[in-house]
Coordinates of C-alpha atoms in Angstrom, one line a residue:
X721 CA -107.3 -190.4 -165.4
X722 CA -108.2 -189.4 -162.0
X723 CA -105.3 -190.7 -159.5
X724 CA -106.2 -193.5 -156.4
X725 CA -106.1 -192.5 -153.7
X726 CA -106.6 -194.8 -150.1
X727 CA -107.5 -193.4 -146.6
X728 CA -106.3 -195.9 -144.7
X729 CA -108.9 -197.2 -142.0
X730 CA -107.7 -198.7 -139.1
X731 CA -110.2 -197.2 -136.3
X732 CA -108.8 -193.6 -136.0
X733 CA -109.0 -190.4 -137.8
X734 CA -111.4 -188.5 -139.3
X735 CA -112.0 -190.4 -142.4
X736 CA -115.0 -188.9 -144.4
X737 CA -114.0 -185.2 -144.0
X738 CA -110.2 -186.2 -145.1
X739 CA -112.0 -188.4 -147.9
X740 CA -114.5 -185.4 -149.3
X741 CA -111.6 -183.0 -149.3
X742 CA -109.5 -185.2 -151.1
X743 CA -112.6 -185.6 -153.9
X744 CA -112.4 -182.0 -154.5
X745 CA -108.9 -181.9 -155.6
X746 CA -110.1 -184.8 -158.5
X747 CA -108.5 -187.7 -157.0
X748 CA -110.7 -191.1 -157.1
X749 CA -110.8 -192.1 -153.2
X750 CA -111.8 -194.5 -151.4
X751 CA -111.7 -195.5 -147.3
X752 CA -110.3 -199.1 -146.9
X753 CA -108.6 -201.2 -144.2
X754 CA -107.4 -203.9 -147.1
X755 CA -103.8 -204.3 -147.4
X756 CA -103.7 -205.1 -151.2
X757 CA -106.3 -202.3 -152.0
X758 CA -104.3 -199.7 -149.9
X759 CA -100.2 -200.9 -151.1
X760 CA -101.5 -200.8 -154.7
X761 CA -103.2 -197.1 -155.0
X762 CA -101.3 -194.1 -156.1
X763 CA -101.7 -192.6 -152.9
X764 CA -102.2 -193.7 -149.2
X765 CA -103.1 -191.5 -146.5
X766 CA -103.0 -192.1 -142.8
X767 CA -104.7 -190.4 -140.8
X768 CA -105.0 -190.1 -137.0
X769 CA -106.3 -188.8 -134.0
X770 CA -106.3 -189.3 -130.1
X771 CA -103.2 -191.7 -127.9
X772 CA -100.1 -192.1 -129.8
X773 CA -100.4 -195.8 -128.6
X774 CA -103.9 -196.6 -129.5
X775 CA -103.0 -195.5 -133.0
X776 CA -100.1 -197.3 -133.8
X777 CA -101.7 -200.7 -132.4
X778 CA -104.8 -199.7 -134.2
X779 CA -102.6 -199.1 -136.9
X780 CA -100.2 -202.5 -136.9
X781 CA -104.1 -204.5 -136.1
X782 CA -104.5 -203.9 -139.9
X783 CA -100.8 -204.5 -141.0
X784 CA -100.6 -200.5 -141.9
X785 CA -97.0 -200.6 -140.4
X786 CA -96.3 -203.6 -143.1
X787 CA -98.3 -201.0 -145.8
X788 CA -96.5 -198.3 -145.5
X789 CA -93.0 -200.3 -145.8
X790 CA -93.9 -201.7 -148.8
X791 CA -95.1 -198.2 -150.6
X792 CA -92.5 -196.8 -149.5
X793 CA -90.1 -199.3 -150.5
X794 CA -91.4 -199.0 -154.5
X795 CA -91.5 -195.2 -154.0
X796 CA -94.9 -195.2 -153.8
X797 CA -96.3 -191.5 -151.9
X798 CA -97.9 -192.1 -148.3
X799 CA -99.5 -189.0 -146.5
X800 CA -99.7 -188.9 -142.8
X801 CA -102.5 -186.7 -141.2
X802 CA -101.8 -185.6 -137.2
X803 CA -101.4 -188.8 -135.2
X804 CA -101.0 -190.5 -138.4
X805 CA -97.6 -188.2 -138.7
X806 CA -96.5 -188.9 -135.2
X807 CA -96.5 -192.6 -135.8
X808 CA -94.2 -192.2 -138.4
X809 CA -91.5 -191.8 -136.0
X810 CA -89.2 -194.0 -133.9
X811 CA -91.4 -193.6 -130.9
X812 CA -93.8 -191.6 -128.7
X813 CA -93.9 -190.5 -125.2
X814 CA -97.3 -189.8 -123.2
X815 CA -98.2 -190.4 -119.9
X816 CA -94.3 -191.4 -118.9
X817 CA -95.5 -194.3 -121.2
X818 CA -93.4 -194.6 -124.0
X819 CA -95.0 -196.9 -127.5
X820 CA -92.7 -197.5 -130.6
X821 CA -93.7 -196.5 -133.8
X822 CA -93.2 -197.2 -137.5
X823 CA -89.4 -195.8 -137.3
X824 CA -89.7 -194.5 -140.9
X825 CA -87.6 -191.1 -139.3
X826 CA -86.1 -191.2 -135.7
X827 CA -87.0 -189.0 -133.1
X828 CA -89.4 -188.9 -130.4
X829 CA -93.3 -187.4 -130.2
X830 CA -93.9 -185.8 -126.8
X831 CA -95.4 -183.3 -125.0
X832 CA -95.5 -179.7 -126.0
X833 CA -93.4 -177.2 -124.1
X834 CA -96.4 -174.7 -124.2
X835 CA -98.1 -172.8 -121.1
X836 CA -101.8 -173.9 -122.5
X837 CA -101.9 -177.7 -123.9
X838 CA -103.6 -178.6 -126.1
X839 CA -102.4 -176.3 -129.6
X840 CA -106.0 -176.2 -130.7
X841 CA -106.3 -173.8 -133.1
X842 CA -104.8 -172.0 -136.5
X843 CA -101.1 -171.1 -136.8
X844 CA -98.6 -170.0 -139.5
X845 CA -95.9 -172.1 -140.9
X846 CA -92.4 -172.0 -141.7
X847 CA -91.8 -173.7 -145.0
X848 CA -88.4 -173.8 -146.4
X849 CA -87.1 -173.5 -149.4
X850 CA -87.9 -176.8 -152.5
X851 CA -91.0 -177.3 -150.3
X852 CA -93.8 -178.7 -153.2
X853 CA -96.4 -179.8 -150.6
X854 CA -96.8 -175.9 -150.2
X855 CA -96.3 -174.7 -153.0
X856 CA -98.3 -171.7 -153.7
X857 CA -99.0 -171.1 -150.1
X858 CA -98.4 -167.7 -148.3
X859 CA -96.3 -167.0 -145.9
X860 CA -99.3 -165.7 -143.7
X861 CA -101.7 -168.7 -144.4
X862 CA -102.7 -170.1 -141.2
X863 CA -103.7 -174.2 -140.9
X864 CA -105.6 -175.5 -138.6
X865 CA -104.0 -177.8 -135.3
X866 CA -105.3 -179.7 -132.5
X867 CA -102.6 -181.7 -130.5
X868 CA -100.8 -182.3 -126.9
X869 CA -98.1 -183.8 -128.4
X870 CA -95.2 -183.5 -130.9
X871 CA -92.2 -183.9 -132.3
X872 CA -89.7 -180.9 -131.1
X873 CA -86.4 -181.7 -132.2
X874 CA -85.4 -183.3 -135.6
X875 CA -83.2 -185.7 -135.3
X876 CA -82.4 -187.4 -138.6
X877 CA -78.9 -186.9 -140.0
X878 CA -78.0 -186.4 -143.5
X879 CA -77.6 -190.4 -145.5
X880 CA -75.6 -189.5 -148.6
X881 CA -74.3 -186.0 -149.9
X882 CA -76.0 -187.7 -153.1
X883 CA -79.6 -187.8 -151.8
X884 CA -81.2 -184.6 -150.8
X885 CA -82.4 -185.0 -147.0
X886 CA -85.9 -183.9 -145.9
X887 CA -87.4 -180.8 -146.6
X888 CA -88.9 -180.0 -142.5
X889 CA -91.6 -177.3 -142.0
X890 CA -91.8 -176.0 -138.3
X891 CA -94.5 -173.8 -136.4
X892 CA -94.5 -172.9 -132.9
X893 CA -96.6 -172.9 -130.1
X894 CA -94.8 -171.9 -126.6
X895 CA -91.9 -173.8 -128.4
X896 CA -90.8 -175.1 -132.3
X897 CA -92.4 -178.3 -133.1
X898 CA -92.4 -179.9 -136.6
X899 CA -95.6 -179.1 -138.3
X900 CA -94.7 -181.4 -141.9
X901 CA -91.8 -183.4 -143.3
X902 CA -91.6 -184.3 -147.2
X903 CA -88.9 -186.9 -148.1
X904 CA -89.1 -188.2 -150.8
X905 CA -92.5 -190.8 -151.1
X906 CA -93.1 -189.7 -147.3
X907 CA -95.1 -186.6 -146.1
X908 CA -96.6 -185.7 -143.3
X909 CA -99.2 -183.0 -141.5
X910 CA -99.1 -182.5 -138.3
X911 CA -101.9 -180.1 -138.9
X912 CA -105.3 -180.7 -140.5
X913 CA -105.1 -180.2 -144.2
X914 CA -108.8 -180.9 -144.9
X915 CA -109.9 -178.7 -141.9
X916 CA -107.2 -175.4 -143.2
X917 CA -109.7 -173.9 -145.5
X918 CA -108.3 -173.0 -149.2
X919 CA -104.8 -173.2 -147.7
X920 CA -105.0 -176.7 -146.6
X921 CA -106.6 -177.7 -150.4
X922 CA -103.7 -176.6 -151.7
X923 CA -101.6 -178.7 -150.0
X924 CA -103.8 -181.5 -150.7
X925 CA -103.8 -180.6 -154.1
X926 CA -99.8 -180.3 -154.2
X927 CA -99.8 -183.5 -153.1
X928 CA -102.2 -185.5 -155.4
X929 CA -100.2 -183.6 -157.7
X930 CA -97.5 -185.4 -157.0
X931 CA -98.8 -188.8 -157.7

């Protein structure tokens, strides 16, 4: 049977684009903002574009903070998309301005130390070794960004010798900045998977895999 999958609609992100490239890898999808609908499918992605802050209160109007607890609580797999990876984190700086996010990892989203902002573009990766979200991807593969802002040192220290700790992908523009994070039910883009051409349906696909 085809897996579940939930785009999480809560006013930001681009929803039908992430939706038909999720189709293509087989998974049954569907763009919701219910809570029951969205805790209960085998996959939830959330995506995100624009402020830091208009996301996360966009994203805490619909309970998705609350969602994304309680997946992640049964071991249920969540997928954040660009601003919907930033809010993951303990908080975000823009502006001087700073907004707390879902605290699911700490650290802190901020500005890139680049000469030319915004990172709009396609870049290389560097995936470490275990990775499955990209799996099958080569070295050279380039994905496809578009952000100001983002999260430059990570910060998390290890919980147990007993429980691997998060596998973090980096790229760089002007300086390293964490381009994905998979840890255990919780993975996250800061890039566009559904806009990276063949090498961003892999990852898509490595990740309904998953389910």
């Amino acid at each position: 049977m085809s897996k579940r999958v939930v785009i999480l609609d809560y006013g930001s992100g681009n929803l039908r684009s992430a939706q038909r490239a999720l189709e293509r890898t087989g998974a049954d999808v569907s763009v919701t903002d219910d809570p029951h609908t969205a805790v209960e499918a085998d996959g939830l992605v959330v995506p995100g574009v624009g402020a830091f802050s208009s996301c996360i209160e966009g994203l805490r109007g619909v309970g998705g903070d609350r969602v994304i607890g309680k997946r992640l609580a049964g071991g249920r797999p969540v997928l954040g998309i660009c601003v919907g990876m930033q809010v993951l984190f303990e908080r975000g700086v823009e502006h001087g301005v700073a907004s707390d996010g879902c605290a699911e990892w700490p650290g802190t989203v901020e500005r890139l130390q680049a000469p030319i902002v915004p990172h709009m573009g396609w870049n290389t990766l560097q995936a470490p070794e275990g990775t499955r979200l990209f799996a099958g991807v080569g070295a050279d593969e380039r994905f496809y960004f578009v952000h100001s802002y983002g999260v430059l040192e990570w910060t998390m220290e290890p919980v147990s010798p007993h429980i691997p700790p998060p596998l973090v992908t980096w790229s760089t523009h002007g300086s390293p900045f964490v381009a994905a994070v998979e840890n255990g039910p919780l993975a996250a883009a800061q890039f566009h998977p559904e806009k990276s051409g063949d090498a961003g349906a892999r990852v898509l696909a490595n990740w309904v895999g998953t389910l």
